[in-house]
mmCIF file of C-alpha atoms in Angstrom:
data_model
loop_
_atom_site.group_PDB
_atom_site.id
_atom_site.type_symbol
_atom_site.label_atom_id
_atom_site.label_comp_id
_atom_site.label_asym_id
_atom_site.label_seq_id
_atom_site.Cartn_x
_atom_site.Cartn_y
_atom_site.Cartn_z
ATOM 1 C CA MET A 1 -11.542 -3.627 7.532
ATOM 2 C CA ILE A 2 -10.065 -0.204 8.260
ATOM 3 C CA SER A 3 -10.729 1.114 4.764
ATOM 4 C CA SER A 4 -14.415 0.132 4.844
ATOM 5 C CA ALA A 5 -15.017 1.498 8.340
ATOM 6 C CA LEU A 6 -13.404 4.867 7.735
ATOM 7 C CA LYS A 7 -14.441 5.421 4.112
ATOM 8 C CA PRO A 8 -17.597 7.535 4.734
ATOM 9 C CA ALA A 9 -15.836 9.911 7.145
ATOM 10 C CA VAL A 10 -12.750 10.191 4.945
ATOM 11 C CA THR A 11 -14.900 10.886 1.876
ATOM 12 C CA ARG A 12 -16.661 13.779 3.597
ATOM 13 C CA LEU A 13 -13.312 15.215 4.612
ATOM 14 C CA ILE A 14 -11.466 15.009 1.311
ATOM 15 C CA ASN A 15 -14.220 15.823 -1.205
ATOM 16 C CA PRO A 16 -13.939 19.627 -0.680
ATOM 17 C CA LEU A 17 -10.156 19.404 -1.115
ATOM 18 C CA ALA A 18 -10.588 17.253 -4.216
ATOM 19 C CA ARG A 19 -12.929 19.858 -5.737
ATOM 20 C CA ALA A 20 -10.368 22.573 -4.993
ATOM 21 C CA ALA A 21 -7.644 20.553 -6.723
ATOM 22 C CA LEU A 22 -9.834 20.164 -9.813
ATOM 23 C CA ARG A 23 -10.528 23.899 -9.879
ATOM 24 C CA VAL A 24 -6.810 24.742 -10.034
ATOM 25 C CA GLY A 25 -6.364 22.422 -13.015
ATOM 26 C CA LEU A 26 -5.012 19.231 -11.483
ATOM 27 C CA THR A 27 -6.241 15.928 -12.871
ATOM 28 C CA PRO A 28 -6.711 12.654 -10.975
ATOM 29 C CA ASN A 29 -3.945 10.977 -12.996
ATOM 30 C CA SER A 30 -1.487 13.815 -12.372
ATOM 31 C CA VAL A 31 -2.119 13.563 -8.622
ATOM 32 C CA THR A 32 -1.588 9.786 -8.824
ATOM 33 C CA ILE A 33 1.768 10.192 -10.572
ATOM 34 C CA LEU A 34 3.022 13.129 -8.477
ATOM 35 C CA GLY A 35 2.062 11.400 -5.236
ATOM 36 C CA ALA A 36 3.790 8.202 -6.315
ATOM 37 C CA LEU A 37 6.990 9.998 -7.301
ATOM 38 C CA GLY A 38 7.057 11.851 -3.987
ATOM 39 C CA LEU A 39 6.504 8.649 -2.035
ATOM 40 C CA ILE A 40 9.133 6.638 -3.904
ATOM 41 C CA ILE A 41 11.785 9.349 -3.585
ATOM 42 C CA SER A 42 10.963 9.927 0.095
ATOM 43 C CA ALA A 43 11.068 6.222 0.947
ATOM 44 C CA ALA A 44 14.319 5.697 -0.953
ATOM 45 C CA TYR A 45 16.000 8.640 0.754
ATOM 46 C CA PHE A 46 14.698 8.584 4.328
ATOM 47 C CA TYR A 47 14.449 4.860 4.956
ATOM 48 C CA SER A 48 17.674 3.915 3.232
ATOM 49 C CA THR A 49 19.440 6.530 5.387
ATOM 50 C CA GLU A 50 17.585 5.241 8.480
ATOM 51 C CA GLN A 51 15.653 8.473 9.128
ATOM 52 C CA TYR A 52 12.580 6.475 9.982
ATOM 53 C CA PHE A 53 10.364 8.900 11.887
ATOM 54 C CA VAL A 54 10.679 11.897 9.572
ATOM 55 C CA GLY A 55 10.537 9.583 6.584
ATOM 56 C CA THR A 56 7.297 8.038 7.783
ATOM 57 C CA LEU A 57 5.686 11.464 8.206
ATOM 58 C CA VAL A 58 6.688 12.529 4.694
ATOM 59 C CA ILE A 59 5.693 9.206 3.133
ATOM 60 C CA THR A 60 2.305 9.334 4.850
ATOM 61 C CA VAL A 61 1.590 12.742 3.319
ATOM 62 C CA PHE A 62 2.315 11.413 -0.166
ATOM 63 C CA ALA A 63 0.386 8.198 0.527
ATOM 64 C CA LEU A 64 -2.710 10.305 1.238
ATOM 65 C CA SER A 65 -2.656 11.447 -2.399
ATOM 66 C CA ASP A 66 -4.098 8.012 -3.159
ATOM 67 C CA LEU A 67 -7.292 9.185 -1.461
ATOM 68 C CA PHE A 68 -7.457 12.392 -3.452
ATOM 69 C CA ASP A 69 -7.070 10.961 -6.943
ATOM 70 C CA GLY A 70 -10.009 8.615 -6.442
ATOM 71 C CA ALA A 71 -12.182 11.368 -4.994
ATOM 72 C CA MET A 72 -11.206 13.709 -7.827
ATOM 73 C CA ALA A 73 -12.086 11.078 -10.420
ATOM 74 C CA ARG A 74 -15.516 10.464 -8.873
ATOM 75 C CA ILE A 75 -16.542 14.122 -8.754
ATOM 76 C CA SER A 76 -14.918 15.296 -12.003
ATOM 77 C CA ASP A 77 -16.952 15.889 -15.168
ATOM 78 C CA LYS A 78 -15.397 12.841 -16.850
ATOM 79 C CA GLY A 79 -15.870 10.617 -13.826
ATOM 80 C CA ALA A 80 -13.720 7.602 -13.095
ATOM 81 C CA THR A 81 -12.097 6.038 -16.165
ATOM 82 C CA SER A 82 -10.803 2.545 -16.823
ATOM 83 C CA TRP A 83 -7.344 3.929 -17.604
ATOM 84 C CA GLY A 84 -7.304 5.929 -14.377
ATOM 85 C CA GLY A 85 -8.255 2.860 -12.368
ATOM 86 C CA PHE A 86 -5.599 0.758 -14.073
ATOM 87 C CA LEU A 87 -2.924 3.429 -13.577
ATOM 88 C CA ASP A 88 -3.816 3.841 -9.914
ATOM 89 C CA SER A 89 -3.757 0.095 -9.262
ATOM 90 C CA THR A 90 -0.430 -0.342 -11.041
ATOM 91 C CA ILE A 91 1.216 2.548 -9.211
ATOM 92 C CA ASP A 92 -0.080 1.221 -5.877
ATOM 93 C CA ARG A 93 2.007 -1.903 -6.460
ATOM 94 C CA VAL A 94 5.079 0.226 -7.167
ATOM 95 C CA THR A 95 4.690 2.479 -4.123
ATOM 96 C CA ASP A 96 3.945 -0.398 -1.742
ATOM 97 C CA SER A 97 7.043 -2.227 -2.977
ATOM 98 C CA ALA A 98 9.145 0.932 -2.715
ATOM 99 C CA ILE A 99 8.348 1.251 0.998
ATOM 100 C CA VAL A 100 9.285 -2.342 1.832
ATOM 101 C CA ILE A 101 12.400 -2.319 -0.380
ATOM 102 C CA SER A 102 13.600 0.936 1.196
ATOM 103 C CA LEU A 103 13.166 -0.591 4.657
ATOM 104 C CA ALA A 104 14.900 -3.791 3.596
ATOM 105 C CA LEU A 105 18.001 -2.119 2.133
ATOM 106 C CA PRO A 106 19.559 -1.101 5.490
ATOM 107 C CA LEU A 107 18.729 -4.564 6.859
ATOM 108 C CA ILE A 108 20.489 -6.244 3.948
ATOM 109 C CA ARG A 109 23.433 -3.857 4.280
ATOM 110 C CA ASP A 110 23.752 -4.673 7.981
ATOM 111 C CA GLU A 111 23.263 -8.410 7.324
ATOM 112 C CA ASP A 112 20.228 -8.332 9.611
ATOM 113 C CA LEU A 113 18.131 -11.517 9.502
ATOM 114 C CA LEU A 114 15.029 -9.318 9.534
ATOM 115 C CA ALA A 115 15.701 -8.834 5.822
ATOM 116 C CA TYR A 116 14.248 -12.299 5.156
ATOM 117 C CA PRO A 117 10.718 -11.643 6.436
ATOM 118 C CA ALA A 118 10.932 -8.256 4.710
ATOM 119 C CA VAL A 119 11.418 -10.086 1.403
ATOM 120 C CA VAL A 120 8.441 -12.315 2.232
ATOM 121 C CA ALA A 121 6.375 -9.199 2.949
ATOM 122 C CA LEU A 122 7.468 -7.734 -0.379
ATOM 123 C CA VAL A 123 6.505 -10.841 -2.359
ATOM 124 C CA THR A 124 3.138 -11.319 -0.651
ATOM 125 C CA GLY A 125 2.378 -7.634 -1.125
ATOM 126 C CA VAL A 126 2.635 -8.189 -4.881
ATOM 127 C CA LEU A 127 0.890 -11.570 -4.863
ATOM 128 C CA ILE A 128 -2.221 -10.463 -2.971
ATOM 129 C CA PRO A 129 -3.521 -8.015 -5.622
ATOM 130 C CA TYR A 130 -2.269 -10.264 -8.448
ATOM 131 C CA ILE A 131 -4.335 -13.211 -7.206
ATOM 132 C CA ARG A 132 -7.417 -10.999 -7.004
ATOM 133 C CA ALA A 133 -6.901 -9.651 -10.524
ATOM 134 C CA LYS A 134 -6.297 -13.133 -11.942
ATOM 135 C CA ALA A 135 -9.339 -14.495 -10.098
ATOM 136 C CA GLU A 136 -11.524 -11.741 -11.501
ATOM 137 C CA SER A 137 -10.364 -12.685 -15.000
ATOM 138 C CA PHE A 138 -12.077 -16.021 -14.250
ATOM 139 C CA ASN A 139 -15.153 -14.141 -12.956
ATOM 140 C CA ILE A 140 -14.354 -15.153 -9.378
ATOM 141 C CA ALA A 141 -14.796 -12.496 -6.703
ATOM 142 C CA CYS A 142 -11.667 -12.558 -4.553
ATOM 143 C CA SER A 143 -11.511 -9.590 -2.195
ATOM 144 C CA VAL A 144 -11.231 -11.774 0.913
ATOM 145 C CA GLY A 145 -8.253 -11.743 3.221
ATOM 146 C CA ILE A 146 -7.181 -10.817 6.716
ATOM 147 C CA THR A 147 -5.248 -7.768 5.473
ATOM 148 C CA GLU A 148 -6.060 -5.428 2.605
ATOM 149 C CA ARG A 149 -3.722 -2.762 1.285
ATOM 150 C CA THR A 150 -4.773 -0.141 3.838
ATOM 151 C CA GLU A 151 -4.040 -2.440 6.768
ATOM 152 C CA ARG A 152 -0.672 -3.414 5.334
ATOM 153 C CA LEU A 153 0.311 0.230 4.866
ATOM 154 C CA VAL A 154 -0.758 1.140 8.393
ATOM 155 C CA ILE A 155 1.230 -1.757 9.884
ATOM 156 C CA ILE A 156 4.480 -0.957 8.113
ATOM 157 C CA LEU A 157 4.307 2.835 8.461
ATOM 158 C CA VAL A 158 3.407 2.700 12.156
ATOM 159 C CA ALA A 159 6.213 0.211 12.788
ATOM 160 C CA ALA A 160 8.766 2.314 10.898
ATOM 161 C CA GLY A 161 7.651 5.543 12.549
ATOM 162 C CA PHE A 162 7.857 4.202 16.098
ATOM 163 C CA HIS A 163 11.156 2.524 15.261
ATOM 164 C CA GLY A 164 12.417 5.987 14.422
ATOM 165 C CA LEU A 165 11.340 7.131 17.888
ATOM 166 C CA GLY A 166 13.406 4.363 19.453
ATOM 167 C CA VAL A 167 10.664 1.911 20.404
ATOM 168 C CA PRO A 168 12.465 -1.440 20.733
ATOM 169 C CA TYR A 169 11.516 -4.387 18.520
ATOM 170 C CA ILE A 170 8.656 -2.492 16.856
ATOM 171 C CA LEU A 171 10.140 -2.675 13.364
ATOM 172 C CA ALA A 172 10.697 -6.419 13.730
ATOM 173 C CA ILE A 173 7.126 -6.856 14.966
ATOM 174 C CA GLY A 174 5.772 -4.836 12.039
ATOM 175 C CA ILE A 175 7.775 -6.657 9.390
ATOM 176 C CA TRP A 176 7.012 -10.094 10.821
ATOM 177 C CA ALA A 177 3.313 -9.178 11.090
ATOM 178 C CA LEU A 178 3.320 -8.009 7.485
ATOM 179 C CA ALA A 179 5.002 -11.217 6.324
ATOM 180 C CA VAL A 180 2.773 -13.586 8.303
ATOM 181 C CA LEU A 181 -0.494 -11.771 7.592
ATOM 182 C CA GLY A 182 0.508 -11.516 3.940
ATOM 183 C CA LEU A 183 1.043 -15.278 3.739
ATOM 184 C CA VAL A 184 -2.328 -15.898 5.407
ATOM 185 C CA THR A 185 -4.064 -13.556 2.961
ATOM 186 C CA VAL A 186 -2.380 -15.237 -0.015
ATOM 187 C CA PHE A 187 -3.532 -18.636 1.269
ATOM 188 C CA GLN A 188 -7.085 -17.349 1.809
ATOM 189 C CA ARG A 189 -7.291 -16.003 -1.726
ATOM 190 C CA LEU A 190 -5.784 -19.141 -3.243
ATOM 191 C CA GLN A 191 -8.463 -21.163 -1.482
ATOM 192 C CA VAL A 192 -11.191 -18.933 -2.912
ATOM 193 C CA VAL A 193 -9.809 -19.311 -6.441
ATOM 194 C CA ARG A 194 -9.389 -23.067 -6.039
ATOM 195 C CA LYS A 195 -12.992 -23.440 -4.895
ATOM 196 C CA GLY A 196 -14.273 -21.099 -7.598
ATOM 197 C CA LEU A 197 -12.518 -23.021 -10.369
ATOM 198 C CA ALA A 198 -13.675 -26.352 -8.963
ATOM 199 C CA ASP A 199 -17.293 -25.160 -8.947
ATOM 200 C CA SER A 200 -17.153 -23.762 -12.491
#
């Protein structure tokens, strides 16, 4: 997975910046909320007005705040908290949905059939973390799947950005990939839960 492969290098890069943010008085939760607000507003404005390339650049900057809040929590005096983890996870669902919804709105407005796989991508994007959380309430580990959140974000942001540069069919490829891979991941996690409950 992308997130696992890049995590050590990314951690070394962002830890000094996270320490600097703590020194100026920012908290992990405030960075989570500010980053989410910036992302939601940027996605709603740029994507709904079909400014895909600039919008992707701006959204990516705000999406990176998700790296900082976790790093800040780990190195702060209080350390990571249950509330911080819950808030971060909840807001991730909101920001991920905001990106897909903002991309879907122009498609719906133009009566583009690509809106249908976009809706599938939206639903699976919510289902994937829900299934994991529900599985863990049954004490079943369920982090499997062909695409985690990082991969899904990369797919949709790369597709939207290159679409803004005029690359033909790239947005359709990205949305269809997100929908299909999301369905596969949902199926994989359902199978894990089914097996786990049958064995319990």
